[in-house]
Amino acid sequence: MIKVFCLNSVTKEISENCPVADISELRKDPKNVVWADVSDPTSKDFEALAEEFDFHHLSIEDCRNEHQRPKVEEYSGYYFLVLYEASLVGDDDVLELRELNIFLGKNYLVTVHSRPIRAIATAHRLWSEWLDQSKVGAGLLAYLLIDAIVDDYLPLLDIISEGMDDLEDSIFGKWRAEVIEEIFMVKKKLLYLRRAITPLRDVFNTLLRREQPIFPHETHVYFQDVFDHLIRVADNIDTLRDMLASTMEAYLSVSGNRMNQIMKRLTSISTILMSATLIAGIYGMNFLFMPEIKWRFGYVFALLSMVGVALALYAYLKKVDWL
Amino acid sequence: MIKVFCLNSVTKEISENCPVADISELRKDPKNVVWADVSDPTSKDFEALAEEFDFHHLSIEDCRNEHQRPKVEEYSGYYFLVLYEASLVGDDDVLELRELNIFLGKNYLVTVHSRPIRAIATAHRLWSEWLDQSKVGAGLLAYLLIDAIVDDYLPLLDIISEGMDDLEDSIFGKWRAEVIEEIFMVKKKLLYLRRAITPLRDVFNTLLRREQPIFPHETHVYFQDVFDHLIRVADNIDTLRDMLASTMEAYLSVSGNRMNQIMKRLTSISTILMSATLIAGIYGMNFLFMPEIKWRFGYVFALLSMVGVALALYAYLKKVDWL
Amino acid sequence: MIKVFCLNSVTKEISENCPVADISELRKDPKNVVWADVSDPTSKDFEALAEEFDFHHLSIEDCRNEHQRPKVEEYSGYYFLVLYEASLVGDDDVLELRELNIFLGKNYLVTVHSRPIRAIATAHRLWSEWLDQSKVGAGLLAYLLIDAIVDDYLPLLDIISEGMDDLEDSIFGKWRAEVIEEIFMVKKKLLYLRRAITPLRDVFNTLLRREQPIFPHETHVYFQDVFDHLIRVADNIDTLRDMLASTMEAYLSVSGNRMNQIMKRLTSISTILMSATLIAGIYGMNFLFMPEIKWRFGYVFALLSMVGVALALYAYLKKVDWL
Amino acid sequence: MIKVFCLNSVTKEISENCPVADISELRKDPKNVVWADVSDPTSKDFEALAEEFDFHHLSIEDCRNEHQRPKVEEYSGYYFLVLYEASLVGDDDVLELRELNIFLGKNYLVTVHSRPIRAIATAHRLWSEWLDQSKVGAGLLAYLLIDAIVDDYLPLLDIISEGMDDLEDSIFGKWRAEVIEEIFMVKKKLLYLRRAITPLRDVFNTLLRREQPIFPHETHVYFQDVFDHLIRVADNIDTLRDMLASTMEAYLSVSGNRMNQIMKRLTSISTILMSATLIAGIYGMNFLFMPEIKWRFGYVFALLSMVGVALALYAYLKKVDWL
Amino acid sequence: MIKVFCLNSVTKEISENCPVADISELRKDPKNVVWADVSDPTSKDFEALAEEFDFHHLSIEDCRNEHQRPKVEEYSGYYFLVLYEASLVGDDDVLELRELNIFLGKNYLVTVHSRPIRAIATAHRLWSEWLDQSKVGAGLLAYLLIDAIVDDYLPLLDIISEGMDDLEDSIFGKWRAEVIEEIFMVKKKLLYLRRAITPLRDVFNTLLRREQPIFPHETHVYFQDVFDHLIRVADNIDTLRDMLASTMEAYLSVSGNRMNQIMKRLTSISTILMSATLIAGIYGMNFLFMPEIKWRFGYVFALLSMVGVALALYAYLKKVDWL
């Protein structure tokens, strides 16, 4: 489904639901800023896009095939961007990455996505609000959209960060062996988030350092801002990964220590029991001449010596810290 | 065996099976695009190539010696490329890499390979189909060929990725100790795939950023597309490697945990048995004065105290989570 | 709360507590250097800043939202910097990072912070002291401020370094298993410190290598000095991280060795006890024809053979270094 | 000992064993290509070199002191190279690296080495063979020499690679614990090989990318070829290192698994024996009232219950996979 | 204490112990090369330096504060360098790094150090020796000094390398568990050495590649030589670090293997003892009807069956390689 918005940048009026067939007409007038939002695109939609905007068939191809890597590509007359919106869904905080394809031309913006993108609503709202205070070309619209997507990563990383504090408590506080599976799951999430962000950071870095800036001078500062947020998100992800590696290491060490502690204790107890058993074994021997056997308190003596040996061993093992 | 195709780029007609001796004649006409496909080359084939195309003896040498690294080299008048086509063969999904040497000149393309290359059929088919819609020089033909090879890596990586999900299930779900050997095998596959792709990615990166682009302007966007796919494949491989490293780490931790669990339990059971054995040992002593011996229910009392001590120990070990 | 200082760079007089509303007037005179220190800023303060200094709304936005990453951004007419002052607070040496936002213009400096920053007092004091000996534009004031912040990291790293020597003693000297948690905490501190310093180092590196230096020639050498200190701090942090990784590795090895030692000993003792128990078991058998049973010194003989076997085993295990 | 060859590049004749004192005379004629091979050099040889070729005393110094790092240095009028020829000697495949110093001037080449270098014979042979087909300046001679050295690394790496397949078999097939020492030895070899190759790769990379190529245009393609081989060797070494790291990891995991398996089994057997011992202990108690004692088949009953308990435990442990 | 040497580069005469106050006079004459060596500097010495040489107060500041990082800084008219001389002192080969500050001007050199620097004597000696053969400006003097310091690292690294061979012998040959602490100590030494060398290497790299070389043409080749030695030292350190990491890994593996071996053996022995004990326990039961009890050779039979079971178990465990 294609929804077309058209802003007359002089009268500052936005006409909604323009017919698709008018697009090529509308975008001829440099005063207009055209935004075509294509959700759940069909083959016919792609054909309409190719016709109205004259896109290169390779970029249409990339649009059709999902699971592109995040990127910014330069075609003659427009840029083609692939971004991913991220959110945690369900009770298990499963990570969902929703692909958004953007065609950014001089005075038009085309967004293509097969799943609903929250940032589109946000950008649409801010677009109307910002109409007065700034020059509102297609570049600014793209900024609002990309910024909304990138900024959404930060609260998500905060949730992951809090989850990691819990993991840490589980390791140094109330021990749970299953922590390992949770660490693994967080690691995977961070890996996917990193894949969705770092290529964009690197591309924006290249684009912004170019001799001839691709974005007009007024919007340059806005894309600098997006770049700054991209770095921040990428830095946060890297820090979380570093922390997770440390947490994993701590888990392994603490796990090893706990196990060692338990084995030392169990083996110590075995040793104590065996020494008592040895005494019992000695007085169970069938020699005819064993003086203790006939003592009045031989039995009590034997029991006491068992207790005595056990206590002595216990004290010794405690002292050398094996128990 | 050398098969020669010749396209007249004006009439858009492809003549198949041209005689090898005509090549130097055909490629003199700039309207022609000549494709010579050399499969299972003999010494005579190499001599014919050197003669008809006037290739530098170093590049012919590289062609003769198999197991070159993937590369793009610039000779005066042509480029020499080495690529690897990958596929998984047999029931065990053994990785097979088949070498393809390409000589790319202004209006000719020479492909040399000792094993059958699937991408050649694909490129041949697409070549005829694309004849109408684009300028079809040797560059475009090279694009079709390289793109077919690079794109073939993606489904292969998907298979490996699915295999890794299985490994993960084996670790956190139904445990199998042999997982370690499978992880090792996947690691080797990824290592070989990386070796086949990353050098190409780096070379294309350099080639595309040059001041004077080596490919004519119209085909530049196509090679940009190949480069994009190379990055995507390389990124996928790196992600899989990262995931595999995490999987390995998880395997080791879970393996350690399982072992610890078992040893704790076995040692706990030993301790319980030993405490019962101690009681049996005590009542096996031969003291003349042991009141319990003569009790009516001494035996039952002893058995019960064994059971009691065992249960108490069991409860305690359970509580401190050692069992 | 906004406090405004104004230096007349000709008369070298500093007027304190100038009214906020005069700022735009004061900074018009190039002889004046204006310093506005905004602590615990309110919405009204931000509006005053935007009005008096004509800052871009994106930089004001960054100022409002805490937890920016450390950075230097160039806006038309001024630079916007984010830095973090670090200190260890409380008995547990908890790391505290306090954000400081700086706007650096041609002849003005604005500092914004929601928590008290020690370096501001230091910079204020040095400012008056340096009045005579150097050209004291806004750049020099910024230098004094940034240098005070960066230099404060060094004693802090010394404290961490001393703490690491203690950890090392705990590993190779008087063993404590809890060292692992302390190592983890130091690791986190170093991670946060690195995040606060390395982005600045990288930005300063870029700024100082530019063709047109952003700082006037006289102050360039001062910012070179700040950069040198940033490298030194960053190098120190990296060295400490390397050391900590080695310490961790040493901890794991020594921990493993200690545990192995203990398990070897406990198991050795078990073996010795079991061999004695076996002898007791043998003489506890009920065979009618056991010659030793009737010996006069059979009992003593049995006890002596137990001791003998135990001693022999002990000597053997000692010799092969298992005990 | 100095052996001097002189090629007249017009008549294509090589005069062997020219007197050392004539060198400065010979090299004045640009038609001549002079090759002085200095084996096992004495102080007098070095003085002769310095005099006849006018080498800078720093490069002579480097020649005298063995164990230089591989490098290419530019002096006025000539290049000074240090390379290492590698081979595996003896039954244990000990790695031997033999240093070769090369002075490469416009029309002369000086090779200095204290141990015999195989590549010198190879280069000498090829030199005569190539006389006809190419322009044969000193650059080409240097190419033949360096190429012979670099190409010799490949079969050596193949031997190491085969050795690693054996290691792998030892890990997943017929286990040998000593594999660890062999892995360590291979690691050391790869480390030394890498040290001998990667600095050269990096230097050639810089030399070949220079604006003014240091080698004349015709020989440039040859040095490109050497560079390609250097990359290939370096890539192979890196791949082998990666593989070795994986092998090591696999060794540790498999070793751990095997040990765990054995400990689980031994402890399981202990537990089974202990449960039988407990039953024996019970019937060894001396209670007067133990009904089983007087049963006709009490003894058989006891033995059977021991076997029964042992079998039940065995079945259970087998089921939960602890045995 | 300040010692001033002055060389008249025409007469090639060195006057020693010139008065400090004459320095500014002496260095005005471009024929003179002035070397001021300041050992154990006082505040007055620093003031004298600042006055006579007109140094920037920031470089004087760096000189005063010890523990600077190694660096080369450019001030107007001179360079400021910080280097560290290294040596191993005492029986324990403790690493000592002694700081040396150098001011290098057009025709003067100032060395500042609080501890005695051996390289100063070496440089002083070589200075007089080289007087005849080369142009001996301040640059060459700096070369002699820096080269003496850098070259001193190599024998030191040889000592560390030999120590590492010993460590290796301790791991694969005669085992010592304490090796771990020694590895840790070597690691720390290498870390400190790396910190002292790598920043210099990086700075020299930048300085030598500059468009306008900072050192005059004749001395450029000398600084190239210093740079070469810096790379060599840095490469050696990196190789040693790599080797140490491998050694550590080998230590851990061998340590694990040894421990496993011991535990397997001890547990196997336990199992053998327990099976014998079980037989003793069986014949210790009190059943009235036990036929073996009354056999003439029952006792011998029991002992023999114990030995038999033990031998059978021993043979089995030996066969499956658990003992």
PDB file of N, CA and C in Angstrom, chain A residues 57 67 69 71 73 180 184 187-188 191 195 248 251-252 259 262 265 270 274 276-277 280 283-286 293-296 298-299 302, chain B residues 143 168 172 221-222 228 231-232 236 239 242-243 246 249 253 257 260 264 267 271 274 278 281 283-290 292 322:
ATOM      1  N   HIS A  57      17.249  -0.225 -11.340  1.00  0.00           N
ATOM      2  CA  HIS A  57      16.649  -1.518 -11.011  1.00  0.00           C
ATOM      3  C   HIS A  57      17.406  -2.276  -9.917  1.00  0.00           C
ATOM      4  N   HIS A  67      16.349  -8.658   4.292  1.00  0.00           N
ATOM      5  CA  HIS A  67      17.591  -9.038   4.973  1.00  0.00           C
ATOM      6  C   HIS A  67      18.842  -8.459   4.313  1.00  0.00           C
ATOM      7  N   ARG A  69      21.992  -5.830   4.380  1.00  0.00           N
ATOM      8  CA  ARG A  69      22.738  -5.269   5.505  1.00  0.00           C
ATOM      9  C   ARG A  69      22.445  -3.772   5.556  1.00  0.00           C
ATOM     10  N   LYS A  71      22.894  -0.015   5.176  1.00  0.00           N
ATOM     11  CA  LYS A  71      23.852   0.630   4.271  1.00  0.00           C
ATOM     12  C   LYS A  71      23.304   1.940   3.742  1.00  0.00           C
ATOM     13  N   GLU A  73      23.704   3.846   0.011  1.00  0.00           N
ATOM     14  CA  GLU A  73      24.282   3.743  -1.324  1.00  0.00           C
ATOM     15  C   GLU A  73      23.905   4.956  -2.160  1.00  0.00           C
ATOM     16  N   ILE A 180      24.274 -18.910  32.744  1.00  0.00           N
ATOM     17  CA  ILE A 180      25.055 -19.078  31.521  1.00  0.00           C
ATOM     18  C   ILE A 180      24.192 -18.980  30.267  1.00  0.00           C
ATOM     19  N   PHE A 184      24.359 -16.034  27.328  1.00  0.00           N
ATOM     20  CA  PHE A 184      24.443 -16.377  25.920  1.00  0.00           C
ATOM     21  C   PHE A 184      23.384 -15.648  25.101  1.00  0.00           C
ATOM     22  N   LYS A 187      24.231 -12.001  24.743  1.00  0.00           N
ATOM     23  CA  LYS A 187      25.330 -11.887  23.795  1.00  0.00           C
ATOM     24  C   LYS A 187      24.797 -11.880  22.364  1.00  0.00           C
ATOM     25  N   LYS A 188      23.885 -12.782  22.079  1.00  0.00           N
ATOM     26  CA  LYS A 188      23.315 -12.848  20.740  1.00  0.00           C
ATOM     27  C   LYS A 188      22.583 -11.550  20.395  1.00  0.00           C
ATOM     28  N   LEU A 191      24.996  -8.907  19.600  1.00  0.00           N
ATOM     29  CA  LEU A 191      25.609  -9.178  18.298  1.00  0.00           C
ATOM     30  C   LEU A 191      24.707  -8.677  17.166  1.00  0.00           C
ATOM     31  N   ARG A 195      25.352  -5.500  14.556  1.00  0.00           N
ATOM     32  CA  ARG A 195      25.278  -5.660  13.108  1.00  0.00           C
ATOM     33  C   ARG A 195      24.356  -4.630  12.480  1.00  0.00           C
ATOM     34  N   MET A 248      30.845 -12.914  32.066  1.00  0.00           N
ATOM     35  CA  MET A 248      31.044 -14.323  31.726  1.00  0.00           C
ATOM     36  C   MET A 248      32.253 -14.877  32.453  1.00  0.00           C
ATOM     37  N   TYR A 251      31.535 -15.251  35.996  1.00  0.00           N
ATOM     38  CA  TYR A 251      30.671 -16.417  36.181  1.00  0.00           C
ATOM     39  C   TYR A 251      31.510 -17.686  36.260  1.00  0.00           C
ATOM     40  N   LEU A 252      32.424 -17.815  35.277  1.00  0.00           N
ATOM     41  CA  LEU A 252      33.230 -19.029  35.219  1.00  0.00           C
ATOM     42  C   LEU A 252      34.088 -19.172  36.473  1.00  0.00           C
ATOM     43  N   MET A 259      32.329 -24.746  43.028  1.00  0.00           N
ATOM     44  CA  MET A 259      32.488 -26.185  42.825  1.00  0.00           C
ATOM     45  C   MET A 259      33.657 -26.716  43.649  1.00  0.00           C
ATOM     46  N   ILE A 262      32.775 -26.978  47.254  1.00  0.00           N
ATOM     47  CA  ILE A 262      31.904 -28.119  47.537  1.00  0.00           C
ATOM     48  C   ILE A 262      32.691 -29.430  47.509  1.00  0.00           C
ATOM     49  N   ARG A 265      34.851 -29.844  50.519  1.00  0.00           N
ATOM     50  CA  ARG A 265      34.072 -30.184  51.717  1.00  0.00           C
ATOM     51  C   ARG A 265      33.632 -31.628  51.685  1.00  0.00           C
ATOM     52  N   SER A 270      34.230 -37.182  53.650  1.00  0.00           N
ATOM     53  CA  SER A 270      34.549 -38.582  53.361  1.00  0.00           C
ATOM     54  C   SER A 270      35.737 -39.036  54.189  1.00  0.00           C
ATOM     55  N   MET A 274      35.876 -41.940  56.906  1.00  0.00           N
ATOM     56  CA  MET A 274      36.750 -43.098  56.699  1.00  0.00           C
ATOM     57  C   MET A 274      37.659 -43.349  57.887  1.00  0.00           C
ATOM     58  N   ALA A 276      36.911 -42.735  60.973  1.00  0.00           N
ATOM     59  CA  ALA A 276      36.076 -43.369  62.008  1.00  0.00           C
ATOM     60  C   ALA A 276      35.805 -44.830  61.642  1.00  0.00           C
ATOM     61  N   THR A 277      35.537 -45.062  60.353  1.00  0.00           N
ATOM     62  CA  THR A 277      35.287 -46.430  59.888  1.00  0.00           C
ATOM     63  C   THR A 277      36.502 -47.327  60.137  1.00  0.00           C
ATOM     64  N   ALA A 280      36.416 -48.450  63.679  1.00  0.00           N
ATOM     65  CA  ALA A 280      35.392 -49.503  63.818  1.00  0.00           C
ATOM     66  C   ALA A 280      35.908 -50.819  63.239  1.00  0.00           C
ATOM     67  N   TYR A 283      38.381 -52.582  65.664  1.00  0.00           N
ATOM     68  CA  TYR A 283      37.761 -53.310  66.787  1.00  0.00           C
ATOM     69  C   TYR A 283      36.797 -54.388  66.296  1.00  0.00           C
ATOM     70  N   GLY A 284      36.660 -54.495  64.980  1.00  0.00           N
ATOM     71  CA  GLY A 284      35.862 -55.584  64.418  1.00  0.00           C
ATOM     72  C   GLY A 284      36.721 -56.787  64.046  1.00  0.00           C
ATOM     73  N   MET A 285      38.039 -56.653  64.235  1.00  0.00           N
ATOM     74  CA  MET A 285      38.941 -57.772  63.922  1.00  0.00           C
ATOM     75  C   MET A 285      38.738 -58.887  64.945  1.00  0.00           C
ATOM     76  N   ASN A 286      39.002 -60.098  64.518  1.00  0.00           N
ATOM     77  CA  ASN A 286      38.655 -61.250  65.344  1.00  0.00           C
ATOM     78  C   ASN A 286      39.815 -61.839  66.146  1.00  0.00           C
ATOM     79  N   ILE A 293      38.930 -55.252  73.916  1.00  0.00           N
ATOM     80  CA  ILE A 293      37.658 -55.940  73.731  1.00  0.00           C
ATOM     81  C   ILE A 293      37.001 -56.283  75.061  1.00  0.00           C
ATOM     82  N   LYS A 294      37.864 -56.641  75.971  1.00  0.00           N
ATOM     83  CA  LYS A 294      37.287 -57.089  77.242  1.00  0.00           C
ATOM     84  C   LYS A 294      37.129 -55.979  78.259  1.00  0.00           C
ATOM     85  N   TRP A 295      37.633 -54.762  77.958  1.00  0.00           N
ATOM     86  CA  TRP A 295      37.474 -53.651  78.895  1.00  0.00           C
ATOM     87  C   TRP A 295      35.999 -53.378  79.122  1.00  0.00           C
ATOM     88  N   ARG A 296      35.713 -52.897  80.324  1.00  0.00           N
ATOM     89  CA  ARG A 296      34.345 -52.564  80.699  1.00  0.00           C
ATOM     90  C   ARG A 296      33.822 -51.449  79.782  1.00  0.00           C
ATOM     91  N   GLY A 298      35.276 -50.461  76.939  1.00  0.00           N
ATOM     92  CA  GLY A 298      35.942 -50.539  75.626  1.00  0.00           C
ATOM     93  C   GLY A 298      35.087 -49.931  74.524  1.00  0.00           C
ATOM     94  N   TYR A 299      33.814 -50.279  74.558  1.00  0.00           N
ATOM     95  CA  TYR A 299      32.894 -49.779  73.523  1.00  0.00           C
ATOM     96  C   TYR A 299      32.831 -48.257  73.536  1.00  0.00           C
ATOM     97  N   ALA A 302      35.974 -46.826  72.295  1.00  0.00           N
ATOM     98  CA  ALA A 302      36.071 -46.861  70.828  1.00  0.00           C
ATOM     99  C   ALA A 302      35.261 -45.734  70.206  1.00  0.00           C
TER     100      ALA A 302
ATOM    101  N   TYR B 143      30.424  -8.820 -14.435  1.00  0.00           N
ATOM    102  CA  TYR B 143      29.528  -8.593 -13.297  1.00  0.00           C
ATOM    103  C   TYR B 143      28.604  -9.779 -13.087  1.00  0.00           C
ATOM    104  N   GLU B 168      23.314 -25.283  19.100  1.00  0.00           N
ATOM    105  CA  GLU B 168      22.850 -24.563  20.276  1.00  0.00           C
ATOM    106  C   GLU B 168      21.820 -25.384  21.059  1.00  0.00           C
ATOM    107  N   PHE B 172      22.014 -26.378  25.073  1.00  0.00           N
ATOM    108  CA  PHE B 172      21.111 -25.958  26.143  1.00  0.00           C
ATOM    109  C   PHE B 172      19.946 -26.926  26.313  1.00  0.00           C
ATOM    110  N   VAL B 221      28.210   1.058 -11.181  1.00  0.00           N
ATOM    111  CA  VAL B 221      27.143   0.778 -10.217  1.00  0.00           C
ATOM    112  C   VAL B 221      26.951  -0.728 -10.039  1.00  0.00           C
ATOM    113  N   TYR B 222      27.222  -1.500 -11.082  1.00  0.00           N
ATOM    114  CA  TYR B 222      27.092  -2.955 -10.956  1.00  0.00           C
ATOM    115  C   TYR B 222      28.189  -3.529 -10.063  1.00  0.00           C
ATOM    116  N   ASP B 228      28.914  -4.641  -2.551  1.00  0.00           N
ATOM    117  CA  ASP B 228      27.925  -4.693  -1.475  1.00  0.00           C
ATOM    118  C   ASP B 228      27.652  -6.148  -1.072  1.00  0.00           C
ATOM    119  N   ILE B 231      30.588  -7.536   0.862  1.00  0.00           N
ATOM    120  CA  ILE B 231      30.570  -7.098   2.260  1.00  0.00           C
ATOM    121  C   ILE B 231      29.553  -7.910   3.040  1.00  0.00           C
ATOM    122  N   ARG B 232      28.374  -8.093   2.419  1.00  0.00           N
ATOM    123  CA  ARG B 232      27.311  -8.811   3.113  1.00  0.00           C
ATOM    124  C   ARG B 232      27.747 -10.232   3.443  1.00  0.00           C
ATOM    125  N   ASN B 236      28.359 -11.640   7.149  1.00  0.00           N
ATOM    126  CA  ASN B 236      27.671 -12.845   7.612  1.00  0.00           C
ATOM    127  C   ASN B 236      28.655 -13.853   8.180  1.00  0.00           C
ATOM    128  N   THR B 239      29.831 -12.680  11.517  1.00  0.00           N
ATOM    129  CA  THR B 239      28.808 -12.868  12.537  1.00  0.00           C
ATOM    130  C   THR B 239      28.738 -14.331  12.945  1.00  0.00           C
ATOM    131  N   ASP B 242      31.563 -15.129  15.191  1.00  0.00           N
ATOM    132  CA  ASP B 242      31.307 -14.604  16.530  1.00  0.00           C
ATOM    133  C   ASP B 242      30.346 -15.517  17.289  1.00  0.00           C
ATOM    134  N   MET B 243      29.272 -15.901  16.582  1.00  0.00           N
ATOM    135  CA  MET B 243      28.265 -16.771  17.191  1.00  0.00           C
ATOM    136  C   MET B 243      28.883 -18.104  17.583  1.00  0.00           C
ATOM    137  N   SER B 246      30.838 -17.836  20.675  1.00  0.00           N
ATOM    138  CA  SER B 246      29.929 -17.815  21.826  1.00  0.00           C
ATOM    139  C   SER B 246      29.395 -19.210  22.110  1.00  0.00           C
ATOM    140  N   GLU B 249      32.000 -21.235  23.811  1.00  0.00           N
ATOM    141  CA  GLU B 249      32.114 -20.792  25.197  1.00  0.00           C
ATOM    142  C   GLU B 249      30.968 -21.370  26.012  1.00  0.00           C
ATOM    143  N   SER B 253      31.080 -24.008  29.202  1.00  0.00           N
ATOM    144  CA  SER B 253      30.472 -23.697  30.494  1.00  0.00           C
ATOM    145  C   SER B 253      29.446 -24.743  30.861  1.00  0.00           C
ATOM    146  N   ASN B 257      29.449 -27.244  33.924  1.00  0.00           N
ATOM    147  CA  ASN B 257      28.350 -27.286  34.901  1.00  0.00           C
ATOM    148  C   ASN B 257      27.797 -28.692  35.054  1.00  0.00           C
ATOM    149  N   ASN B 260      30.241 -30.866  36.897  1.00  0.00           N
ATOM    150  CA  ASN B 260      30.259 -30.499  38.313  1.00  0.00           C
ATOM    151  C   ASN B 260      29.055 -31.090  39.018  1.00  0.00           C
ATOM    152  N   LYS B 264      29.335 -33.727  42.032  1.00  0.00           N
ATOM    153  CA  LYS B 264      28.747 -33.366  43.329  1.00  0.00           C
ATOM    154  C   LYS B 264      27.820 -34.469  43.783  1.00  0.00           C
ATOM    155  N   THR B 267      29.674 -37.819  44.609  1.00  0.00           N
ATOM    156  CA  THR B 267      30.415 -37.710  45.859  1.00  0.00           C
ATOM    157  C   THR B 267      29.468 -37.636  47.039  1.00  0.00           C
ATOM    158  N   THR B 271      29.253 -40.194  50.231  1.00  0.00           N
ATOM    159  CA  THR B 271      29.279 -39.748  51.619  1.00  0.00           C
ATOM    160  C   THR B 271      28.135 -40.371  52.398  1.00  0.00           C
ATOM    161  N   MET B 274      28.895 -43.965  53.005  1.00  0.00           N
ATOM    162  CA  MET B 274      29.946 -44.132  53.992  1.00  0.00           C
ATOM    163  C   MET B 274      29.458 -43.931  55.411  1.00  0.00           C
ATOM    164  N   LEU B 278      29.692 -46.710  58.292  1.00  0.00           N
ATOM    165  CA  LEU B 278      30.315 -46.467  59.592  1.00  0.00           C
ATOM    166  C   LEU B 278      29.476 -47.068  60.700  1.00  0.00           C
ATOM    167  N   GLY B 281      29.824 -50.648  60.690  1.00  0.00           N
ATOM    168  CA  GLY B 281      31.143 -50.967  61.233  1.00  0.00           C
ATOM    169  C   GLY B 281      31.130 -50.947  62.766  1.00  0.00           C
ATOM    170  N   TYR B 283      28.624 -51.452  64.842  1.00  0.00           N
ATOM    171  CA  TYR B 283      27.961 -52.611  65.441  1.00  0.00           C
ATOM    172  C   TYR B 283      28.601 -53.928  65.022  1.00  0.00           C
ATOM    173  N   GLY B 284      29.656 -53.842  64.225  1.00  0.00           N
ATOM    174  CA  GLY B 284      30.420 -55.037  63.877  1.00  0.00           C
ATOM    175  C   GLY B 284      31.618 -55.221  64.796  1.00  0.00           C
ATOM    176  N   MET B 285      31.822 -54.231  65.698  1.00  0.00           N
ATOM    177  CA  MET B 285      32.956 -54.341  66.623  1.00  0.00           C
ATOM    178  C   MET B 285      32.693 -55.462  67.616  1.00  0.00           C
ATOM    179  N   ASN B 286      33.769 -56.059  68.115  1.00  0.00           N
ATOM    180  CA  ASN B 286      33.638 -57.263  68.923  1.00  0.00           C
ATOM    181  C   ASN B 286      33.706 -57.034  70.433  1.00  0.00           C
ATOM    182  N   PHE B 287      33.402 -55.841  70.894  1.00  0.00           N
ATOM    183  CA  PHE B 287      33.464 -55.581  72.342  1.00  0.00           C
ATOM    184  C   PHE B 287      32.503 -56.489  73.089  1.00  0.00           C
ATOM    185  N   LEU B 288      32.927 -56.940  74.218  1.00  0.00           N
ATOM    186  CA  LEU B 288      32.059 -57.823  75.017  1.00  0.00           C
ATOM    187  C   LEU B 288      30.900 -57.037  75.604  1.00  0.00           C
ATOM    188  N   PHE B 289      31.193 -55.821  75.975  1.00  0.00           N
ATOM    189  CA  PHE B 289      30.139 -55.021  76.599  1.00  0.00           C
ATOM    190  C   PHE B 289      29.578 -53.982  75.636  1.00  0.00           C
ATOM    191  N   MET B 290      28.655 -54.394  74.815  1.00  0.00           N
ATOM    192  CA  MET B 290      27.979 -53.433  73.940  1.00  0.00           C
ATOM    193  C   MET B 290      26.488 -53.620  74.151  1.00  0.00           C
ATOM    194  N   GLU B 292      23.692 -52.413  73.045  1.00  0.00           N
ATOM    195  CA  GLU B 292      22.741 -52.506  71.921  1.00  0.00           C
ATOM    196  C   GLU B 292      22.695 -53.917  71.341  1.00  0.00           C
ATOM    197  N   TRP B 322      24.097 -29.351  47.153  1.00  0.00           N
ATOM    198  CA  TRP B 322      25.260 -30.098  46.681  1.00  0.00           C
ATOM    199  C   TRP B 322      24.842 -31.380  45.987  1.00  0.00           C
TER     200      TRP B 322
END
